[in-house]
PDB file of C-alpha atoms in Angstrom:
ATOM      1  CA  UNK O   1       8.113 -15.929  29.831  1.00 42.00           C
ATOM      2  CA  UNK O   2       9.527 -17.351  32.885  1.00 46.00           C
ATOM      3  CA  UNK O   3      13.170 -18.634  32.989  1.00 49.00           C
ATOM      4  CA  UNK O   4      12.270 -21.922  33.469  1.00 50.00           C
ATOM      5  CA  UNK O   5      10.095 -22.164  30.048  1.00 46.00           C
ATOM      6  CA  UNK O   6      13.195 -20.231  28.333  1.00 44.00           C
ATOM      7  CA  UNK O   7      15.359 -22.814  29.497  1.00 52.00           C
ATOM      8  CA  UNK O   8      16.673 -24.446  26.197  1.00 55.00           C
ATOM      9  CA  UNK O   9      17.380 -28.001  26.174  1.00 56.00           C
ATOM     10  CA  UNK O  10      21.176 -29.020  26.363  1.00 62.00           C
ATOM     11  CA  UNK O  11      22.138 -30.071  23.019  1.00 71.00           C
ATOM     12  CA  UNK O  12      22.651 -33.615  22.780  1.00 79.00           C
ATOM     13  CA  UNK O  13      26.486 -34.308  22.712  1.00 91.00           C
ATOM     14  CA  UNK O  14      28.988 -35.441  19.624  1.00 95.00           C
ATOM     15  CA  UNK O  15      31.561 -37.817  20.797  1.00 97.00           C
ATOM     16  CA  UNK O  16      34.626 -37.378  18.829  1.00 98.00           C
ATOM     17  CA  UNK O  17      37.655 -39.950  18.850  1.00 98.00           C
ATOM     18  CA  UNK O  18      40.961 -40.599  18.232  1.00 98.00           C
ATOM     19  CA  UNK O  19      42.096 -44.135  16.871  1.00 98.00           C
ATOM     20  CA  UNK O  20      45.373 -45.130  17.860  1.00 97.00           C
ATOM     21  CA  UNK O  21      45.515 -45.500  21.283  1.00 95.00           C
ATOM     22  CA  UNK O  22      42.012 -44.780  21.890  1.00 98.00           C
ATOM     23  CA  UNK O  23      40.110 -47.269  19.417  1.00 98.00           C
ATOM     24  CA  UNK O  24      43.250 -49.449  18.568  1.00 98.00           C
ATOM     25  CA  UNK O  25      43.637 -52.171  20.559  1.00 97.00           C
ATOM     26  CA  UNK O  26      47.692 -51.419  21.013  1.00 95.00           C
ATOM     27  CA  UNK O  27      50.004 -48.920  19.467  1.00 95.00           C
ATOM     28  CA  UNK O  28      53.493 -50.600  18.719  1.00 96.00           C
ATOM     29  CA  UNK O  29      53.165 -51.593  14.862  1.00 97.00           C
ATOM     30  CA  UNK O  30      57.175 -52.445  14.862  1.00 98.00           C
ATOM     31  CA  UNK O  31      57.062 -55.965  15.588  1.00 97.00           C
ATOM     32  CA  UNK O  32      54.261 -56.595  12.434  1.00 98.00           C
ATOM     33  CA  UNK O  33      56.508 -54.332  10.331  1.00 98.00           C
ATOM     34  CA  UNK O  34      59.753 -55.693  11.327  1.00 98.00           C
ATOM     35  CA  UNK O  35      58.354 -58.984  10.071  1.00 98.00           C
ATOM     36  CA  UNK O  36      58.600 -57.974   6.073  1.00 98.00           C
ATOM     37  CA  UNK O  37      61.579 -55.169   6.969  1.00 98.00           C
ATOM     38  CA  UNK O  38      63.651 -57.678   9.538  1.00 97.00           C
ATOM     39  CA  UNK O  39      66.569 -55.128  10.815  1.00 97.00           C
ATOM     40  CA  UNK O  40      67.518 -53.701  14.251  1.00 98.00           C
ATOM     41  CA  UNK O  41      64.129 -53.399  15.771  1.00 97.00           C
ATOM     42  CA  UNK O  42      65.455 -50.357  17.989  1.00 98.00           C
ATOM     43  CA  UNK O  43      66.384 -48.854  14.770  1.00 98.00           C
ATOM     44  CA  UNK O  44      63.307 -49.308  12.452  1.00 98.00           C
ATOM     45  CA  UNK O  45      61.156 -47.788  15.368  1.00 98.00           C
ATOM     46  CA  UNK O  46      63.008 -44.838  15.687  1.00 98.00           C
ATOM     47  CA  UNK O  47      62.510 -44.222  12.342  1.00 98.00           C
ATOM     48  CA  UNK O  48      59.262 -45.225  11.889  1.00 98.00           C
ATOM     49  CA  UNK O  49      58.092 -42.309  14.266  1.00 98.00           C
ATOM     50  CA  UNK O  50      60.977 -39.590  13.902  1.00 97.00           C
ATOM     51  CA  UNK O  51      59.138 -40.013  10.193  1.00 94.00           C
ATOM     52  CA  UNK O  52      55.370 -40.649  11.313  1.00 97.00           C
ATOM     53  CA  UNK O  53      54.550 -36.653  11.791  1.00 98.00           C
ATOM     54  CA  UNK O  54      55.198 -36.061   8.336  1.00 98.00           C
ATOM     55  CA  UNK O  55      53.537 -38.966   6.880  1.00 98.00           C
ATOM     56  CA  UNK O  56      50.444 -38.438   8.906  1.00 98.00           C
ATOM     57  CA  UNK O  57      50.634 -34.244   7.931  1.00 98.00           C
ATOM     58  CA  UNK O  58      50.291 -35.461   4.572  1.00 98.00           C
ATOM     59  CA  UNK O  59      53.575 -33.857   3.290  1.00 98.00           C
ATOM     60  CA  UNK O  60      55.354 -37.285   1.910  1.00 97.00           C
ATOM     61  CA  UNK O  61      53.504 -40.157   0.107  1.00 98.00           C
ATOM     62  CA  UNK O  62      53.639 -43.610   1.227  1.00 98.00           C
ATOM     63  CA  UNK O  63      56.369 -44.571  -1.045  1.00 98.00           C
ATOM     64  CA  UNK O  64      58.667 -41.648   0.655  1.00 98.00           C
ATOM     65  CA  UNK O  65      57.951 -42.500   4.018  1.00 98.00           C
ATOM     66  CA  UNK O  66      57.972 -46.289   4.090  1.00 98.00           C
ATOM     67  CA  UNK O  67      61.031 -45.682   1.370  1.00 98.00           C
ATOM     68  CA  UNK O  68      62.656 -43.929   4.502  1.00 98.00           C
ATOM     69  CA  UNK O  69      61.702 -46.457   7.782  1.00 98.00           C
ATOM     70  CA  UNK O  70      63.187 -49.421   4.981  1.00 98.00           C
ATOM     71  CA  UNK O  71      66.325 -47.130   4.196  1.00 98.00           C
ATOM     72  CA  UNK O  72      67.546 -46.955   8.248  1.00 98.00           C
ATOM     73  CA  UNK O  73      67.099 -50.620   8.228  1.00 97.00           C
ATOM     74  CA  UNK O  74      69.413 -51.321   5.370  1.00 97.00           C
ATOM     75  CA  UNK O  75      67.028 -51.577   2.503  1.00 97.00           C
ATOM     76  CA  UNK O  76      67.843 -49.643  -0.093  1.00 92.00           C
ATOM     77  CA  UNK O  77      64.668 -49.671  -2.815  1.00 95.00           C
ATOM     78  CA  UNK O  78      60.924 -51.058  -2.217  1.00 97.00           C
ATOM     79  CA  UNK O  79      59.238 -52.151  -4.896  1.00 97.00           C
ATOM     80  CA  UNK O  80      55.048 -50.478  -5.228  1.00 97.00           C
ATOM     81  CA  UNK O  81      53.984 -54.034  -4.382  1.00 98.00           C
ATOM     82  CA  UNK O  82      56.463 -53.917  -0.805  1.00 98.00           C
ATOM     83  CA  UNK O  83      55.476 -50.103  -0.189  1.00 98.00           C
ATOM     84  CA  UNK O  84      51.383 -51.570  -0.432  1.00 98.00           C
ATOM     85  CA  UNK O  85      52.299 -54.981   1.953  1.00 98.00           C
ATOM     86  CA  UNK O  86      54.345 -52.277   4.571  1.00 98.00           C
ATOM     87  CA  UNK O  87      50.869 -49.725   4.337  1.00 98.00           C
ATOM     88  CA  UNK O  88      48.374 -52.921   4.860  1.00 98.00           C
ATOM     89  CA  UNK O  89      50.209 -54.360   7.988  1.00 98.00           C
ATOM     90  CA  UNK O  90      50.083 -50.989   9.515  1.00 98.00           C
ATOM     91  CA  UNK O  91      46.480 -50.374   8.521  1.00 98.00           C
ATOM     92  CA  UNK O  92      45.832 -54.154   9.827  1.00 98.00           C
ATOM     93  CA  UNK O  93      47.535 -53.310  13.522  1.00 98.00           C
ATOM     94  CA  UNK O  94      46.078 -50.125  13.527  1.00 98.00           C
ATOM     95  CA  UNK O  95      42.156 -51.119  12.790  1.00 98.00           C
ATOM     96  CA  UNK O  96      42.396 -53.977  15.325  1.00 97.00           C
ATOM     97  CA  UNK O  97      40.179 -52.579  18.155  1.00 98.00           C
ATOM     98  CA  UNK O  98      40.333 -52.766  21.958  1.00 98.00           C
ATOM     99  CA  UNK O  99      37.403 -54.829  22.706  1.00 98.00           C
ATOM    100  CA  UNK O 100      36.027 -52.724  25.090  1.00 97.00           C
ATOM    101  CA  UNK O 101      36.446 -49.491  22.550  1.00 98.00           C
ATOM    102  CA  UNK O 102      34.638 -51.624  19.887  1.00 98.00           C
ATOM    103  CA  UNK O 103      31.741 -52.331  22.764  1.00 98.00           C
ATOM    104  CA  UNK O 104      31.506 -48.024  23.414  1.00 98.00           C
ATOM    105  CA  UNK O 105      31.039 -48.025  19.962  1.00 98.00           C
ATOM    106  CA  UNK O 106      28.479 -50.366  19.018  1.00 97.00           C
ATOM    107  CA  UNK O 107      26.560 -48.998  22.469  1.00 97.00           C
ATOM    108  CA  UNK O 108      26.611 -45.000  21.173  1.00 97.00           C
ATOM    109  CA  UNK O 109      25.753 -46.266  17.397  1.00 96.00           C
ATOM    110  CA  UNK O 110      23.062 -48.245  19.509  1.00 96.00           C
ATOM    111  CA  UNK O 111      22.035 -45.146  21.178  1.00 95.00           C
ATOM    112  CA  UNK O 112      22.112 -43.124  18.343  1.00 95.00           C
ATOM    113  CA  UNK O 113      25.047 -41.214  19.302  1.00 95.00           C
ATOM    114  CA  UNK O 114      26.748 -39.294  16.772  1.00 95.00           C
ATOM    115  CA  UNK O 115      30.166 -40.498  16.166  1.00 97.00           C
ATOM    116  CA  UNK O 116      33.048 -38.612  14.469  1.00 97.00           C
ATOM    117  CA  UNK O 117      36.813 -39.986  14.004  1.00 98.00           C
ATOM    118  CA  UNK O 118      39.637 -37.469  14.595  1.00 98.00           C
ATOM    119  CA  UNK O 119      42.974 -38.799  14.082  1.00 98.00           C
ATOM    120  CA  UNK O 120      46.670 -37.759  13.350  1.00 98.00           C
ATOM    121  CA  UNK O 121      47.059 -40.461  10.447  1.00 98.00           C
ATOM    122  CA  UNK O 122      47.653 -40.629   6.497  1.00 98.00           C
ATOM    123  CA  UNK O 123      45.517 -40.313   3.646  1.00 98.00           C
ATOM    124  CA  UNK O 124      46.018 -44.217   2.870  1.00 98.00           C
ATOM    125  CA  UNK O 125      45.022 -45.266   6.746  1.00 98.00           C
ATOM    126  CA  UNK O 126      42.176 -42.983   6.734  1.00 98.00           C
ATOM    127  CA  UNK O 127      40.910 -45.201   3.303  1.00 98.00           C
ATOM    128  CA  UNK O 128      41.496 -47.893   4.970  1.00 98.00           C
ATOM    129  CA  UNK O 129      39.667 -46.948   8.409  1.00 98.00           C
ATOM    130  CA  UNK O 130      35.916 -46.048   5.786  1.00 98.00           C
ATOM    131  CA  UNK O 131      36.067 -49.626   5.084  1.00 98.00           C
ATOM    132  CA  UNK O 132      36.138 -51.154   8.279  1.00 98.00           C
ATOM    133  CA  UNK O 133      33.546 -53.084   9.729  1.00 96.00           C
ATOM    134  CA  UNK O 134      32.847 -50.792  12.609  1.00 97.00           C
ATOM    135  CA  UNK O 135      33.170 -47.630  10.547  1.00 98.00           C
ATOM    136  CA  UNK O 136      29.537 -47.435   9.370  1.00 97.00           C
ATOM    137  CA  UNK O 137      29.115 -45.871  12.833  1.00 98.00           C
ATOM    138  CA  UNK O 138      30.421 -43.353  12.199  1.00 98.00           C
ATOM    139  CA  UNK O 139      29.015 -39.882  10.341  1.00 96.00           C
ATOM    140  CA  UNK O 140      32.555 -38.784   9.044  1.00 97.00           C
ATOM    141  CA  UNK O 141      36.393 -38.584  10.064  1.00 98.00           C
ATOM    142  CA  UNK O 142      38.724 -35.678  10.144  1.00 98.00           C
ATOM    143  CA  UNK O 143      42.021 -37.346   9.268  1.00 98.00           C
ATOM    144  CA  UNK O 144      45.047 -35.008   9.221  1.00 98.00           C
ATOM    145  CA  UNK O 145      46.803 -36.417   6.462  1.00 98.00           C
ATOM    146  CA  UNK O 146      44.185 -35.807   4.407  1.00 98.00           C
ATOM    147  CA  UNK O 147      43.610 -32.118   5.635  1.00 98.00           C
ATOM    148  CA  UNK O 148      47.581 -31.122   6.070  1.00 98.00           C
ATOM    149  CA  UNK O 149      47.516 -30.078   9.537  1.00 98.00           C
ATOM    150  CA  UNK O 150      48.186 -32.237  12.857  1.00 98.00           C
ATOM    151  CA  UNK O 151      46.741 -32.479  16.035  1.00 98.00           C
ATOM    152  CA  UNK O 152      47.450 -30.334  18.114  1.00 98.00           C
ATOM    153  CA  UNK O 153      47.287 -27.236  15.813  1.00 98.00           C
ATOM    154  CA  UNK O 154      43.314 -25.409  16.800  1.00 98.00           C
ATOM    155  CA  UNK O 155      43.047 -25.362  12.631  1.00 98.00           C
ATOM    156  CA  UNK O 156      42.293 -29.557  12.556  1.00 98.00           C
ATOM    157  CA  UNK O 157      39.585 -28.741  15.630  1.00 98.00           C
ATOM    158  CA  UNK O 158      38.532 -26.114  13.595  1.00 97.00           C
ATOM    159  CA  UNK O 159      37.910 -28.236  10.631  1.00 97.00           C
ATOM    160  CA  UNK O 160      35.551 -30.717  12.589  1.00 97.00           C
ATOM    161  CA  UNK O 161      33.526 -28.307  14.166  1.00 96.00           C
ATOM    162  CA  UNK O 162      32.838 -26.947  10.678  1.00 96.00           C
ATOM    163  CA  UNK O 163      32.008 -30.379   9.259  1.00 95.00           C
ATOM    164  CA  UNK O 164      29.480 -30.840  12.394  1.00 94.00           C
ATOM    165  CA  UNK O 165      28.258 -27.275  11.747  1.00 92.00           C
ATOM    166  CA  UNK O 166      28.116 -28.315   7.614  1.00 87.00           C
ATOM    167  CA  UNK O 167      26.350 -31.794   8.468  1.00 79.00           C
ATOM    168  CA  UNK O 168      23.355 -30.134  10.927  1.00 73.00           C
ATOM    169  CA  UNK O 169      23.101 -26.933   8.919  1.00 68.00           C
ATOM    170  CA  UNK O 170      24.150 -25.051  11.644  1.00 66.00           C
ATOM    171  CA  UNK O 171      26.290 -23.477  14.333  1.00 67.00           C
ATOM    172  CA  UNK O 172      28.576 -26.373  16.191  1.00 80.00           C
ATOM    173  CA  UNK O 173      28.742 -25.812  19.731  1.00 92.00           C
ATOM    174  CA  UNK O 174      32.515 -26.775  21.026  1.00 96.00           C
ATOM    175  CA  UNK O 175      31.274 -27.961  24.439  1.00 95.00           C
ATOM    176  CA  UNK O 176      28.883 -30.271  22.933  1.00 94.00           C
ATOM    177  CA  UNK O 177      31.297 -31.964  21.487  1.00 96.00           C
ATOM    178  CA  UNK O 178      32.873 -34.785  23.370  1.00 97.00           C
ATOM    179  CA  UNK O 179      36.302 -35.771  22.736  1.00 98.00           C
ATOM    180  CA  UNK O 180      38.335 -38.764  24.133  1.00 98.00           C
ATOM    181  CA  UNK O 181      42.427 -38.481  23.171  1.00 98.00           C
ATOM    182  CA  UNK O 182      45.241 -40.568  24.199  1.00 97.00           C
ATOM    183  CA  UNK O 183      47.559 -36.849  24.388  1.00 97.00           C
ATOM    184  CA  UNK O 184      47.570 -34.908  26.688  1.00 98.00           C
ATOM    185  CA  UNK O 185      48.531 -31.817  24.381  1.00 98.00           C
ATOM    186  CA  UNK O 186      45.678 -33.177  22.237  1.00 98.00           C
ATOM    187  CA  UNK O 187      43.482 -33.114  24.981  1.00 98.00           C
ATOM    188  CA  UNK O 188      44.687 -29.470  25.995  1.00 98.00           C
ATOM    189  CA  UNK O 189      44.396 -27.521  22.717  1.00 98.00           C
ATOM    190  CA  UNK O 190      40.911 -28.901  22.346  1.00 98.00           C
ATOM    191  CA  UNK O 191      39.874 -27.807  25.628  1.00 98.00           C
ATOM    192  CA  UNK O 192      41.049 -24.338  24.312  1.00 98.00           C
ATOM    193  CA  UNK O 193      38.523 -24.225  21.819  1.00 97.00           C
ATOM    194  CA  UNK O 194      35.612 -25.103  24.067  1.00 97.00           C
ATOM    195  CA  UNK O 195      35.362 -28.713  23.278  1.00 98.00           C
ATOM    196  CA  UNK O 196      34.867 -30.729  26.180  1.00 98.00           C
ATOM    197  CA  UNK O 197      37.838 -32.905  26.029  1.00 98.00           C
ATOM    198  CA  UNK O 198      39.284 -35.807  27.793  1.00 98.00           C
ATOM    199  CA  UNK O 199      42.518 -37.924  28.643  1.00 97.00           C
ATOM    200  CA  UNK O 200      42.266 -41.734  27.391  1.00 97.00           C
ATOM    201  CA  UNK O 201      44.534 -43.646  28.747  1.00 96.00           C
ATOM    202  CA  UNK O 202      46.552 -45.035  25.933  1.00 95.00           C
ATOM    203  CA  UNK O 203      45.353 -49.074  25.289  1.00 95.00           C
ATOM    204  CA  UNK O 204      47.928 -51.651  25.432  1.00 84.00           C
ATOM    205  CA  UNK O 205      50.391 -49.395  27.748  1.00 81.00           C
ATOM    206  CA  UNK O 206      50.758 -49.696  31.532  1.00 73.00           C
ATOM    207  CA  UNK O 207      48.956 -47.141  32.867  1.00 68.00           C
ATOM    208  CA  UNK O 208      49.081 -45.557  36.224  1.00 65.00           C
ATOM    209  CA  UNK O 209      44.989 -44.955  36.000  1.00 64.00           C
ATOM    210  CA  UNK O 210      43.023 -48.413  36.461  1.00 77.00           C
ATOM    211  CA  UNK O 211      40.144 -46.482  34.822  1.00 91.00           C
ATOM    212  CA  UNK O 212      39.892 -47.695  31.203  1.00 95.00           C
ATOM    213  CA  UNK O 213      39.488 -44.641  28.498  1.00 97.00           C
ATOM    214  CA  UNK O 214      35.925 -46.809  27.543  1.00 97.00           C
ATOM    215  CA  UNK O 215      35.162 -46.798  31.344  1.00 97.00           C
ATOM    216  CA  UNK O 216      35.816 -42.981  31.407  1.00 97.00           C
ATOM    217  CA  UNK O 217      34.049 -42.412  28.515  1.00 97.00           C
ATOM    218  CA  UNK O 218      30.499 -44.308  29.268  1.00 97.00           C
ATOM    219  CA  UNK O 219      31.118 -42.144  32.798  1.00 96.00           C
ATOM    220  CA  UNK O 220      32.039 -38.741  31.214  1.00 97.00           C
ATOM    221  CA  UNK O 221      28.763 -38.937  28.931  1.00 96.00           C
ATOM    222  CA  UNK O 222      26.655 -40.318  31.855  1.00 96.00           C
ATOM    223  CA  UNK O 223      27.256 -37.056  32.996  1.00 95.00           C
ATOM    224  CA  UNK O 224      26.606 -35.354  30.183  1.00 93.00           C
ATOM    225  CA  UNK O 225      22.854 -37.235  30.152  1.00 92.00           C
ATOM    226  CA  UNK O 226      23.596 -40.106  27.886  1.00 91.00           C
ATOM    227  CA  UNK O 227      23.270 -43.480  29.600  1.00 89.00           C
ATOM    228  CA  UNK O 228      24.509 -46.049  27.751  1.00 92.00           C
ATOM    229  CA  UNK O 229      22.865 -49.366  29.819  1.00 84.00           C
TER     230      UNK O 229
END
């Protein structure tokens, strides 16, 4: 057989992404919580990410960690009810998408792209993302909270190229896999692994790029042989 009938065809890529700051249309929630926490608003962000890594790794529930963001602020005991209102404004900033992100998506579902979420984020977002609207493009997420283990340890990359092995019946191929992240460390372990990863420039911050991550994206796959016009 000659090498050009052994040739196999490239396998057709899995675009993997991250939500905030690639899908999310911003990624400050502090103003929307510091409307039911009030406070110093330099205070309840510091604490609402020194305390975020935790949260998302699944290692405190949602009473602990929205328990501690209220406690730096001066509020001393939330009530279930104030814990869910704190979790839904979160979820709410956090599912608003970046109108040109929503438009990549509704093109690859259009396309019949496989799409996959990875994201740093806790078990209650990740319930909250499966019910979104634009969420029924997707095959599955990978959400860290749920799984114990943050991006960028290799085990959470490991995880999703298992699932994508588990859902074809296969063997996942890494480079097939596209992934779009708004970290560079992200970006880097993945790349580690094989994946074929990329920078997206984080949405709703200044960047020095005038490239938007969905403008990368639709030029990244071109490459790859998926046209999205």
């Amino acid at each position: 057989m000659s090498k050009r009938r052994s040739r196999r065809t490239p396998p057709r890529p899995t675009v993997a992404l991250d939500v905030g700051g690639v899908l999310s249309a911003g990624h400050d929630p502090v103003p929307d919580i510091h409307e039911l926490l009030g406070g110093d608003t330099e205070v309840l962000a510091e604490a609402l990410w020194a305390q975020r890594p935790a949260y998302d790794a699944g290692t405190v529930t949602a009473a602990e960690y929205w328990g501690a963001v209220a406690a730096a602020v001066g509020v001393d005991r939330l009530s279930g009810t104030e814990v869910d209102e704190l979790q839904e404004a979160d979820n709410r900033y956090f599912l608003r998408l970046d109108p040109a992100a929503r438009a990549l998506i509704h093109d690859l579902a259009r396309h019949r792209v496989r799409l996959v979420l990875l994201s740093n984020a806790s078990v209650a977002f990740g319930e909250a993302a499966r019910r979104a609207d634009w969420f029924e493009a997707f095959s599955f997420a990978v959400i860290s909270g749920e799984e114990q283990v943050l991006k960028p340890d290799a085990e959470i990359y490991e995880i999703l190229l298992s699932a994508l092995a588990h859902e074809t019946g296969g063997v996942s191929i890494p480079s097939a896999v596209l992934f779009f992240d708004d970290r560079e460390d992200n970006v880097a372990a993945a790349r580690a692994l094989g994946i074929d990863a990329h920078l997206w420039p984080r949405n709703g911050e200044p960047s020095e790029s005038a490239e938007h991550g969905a403008d990368i994206a639709r030029r990244v796959l071109a490459e790859r042989g998926v046209d999205l016009v």
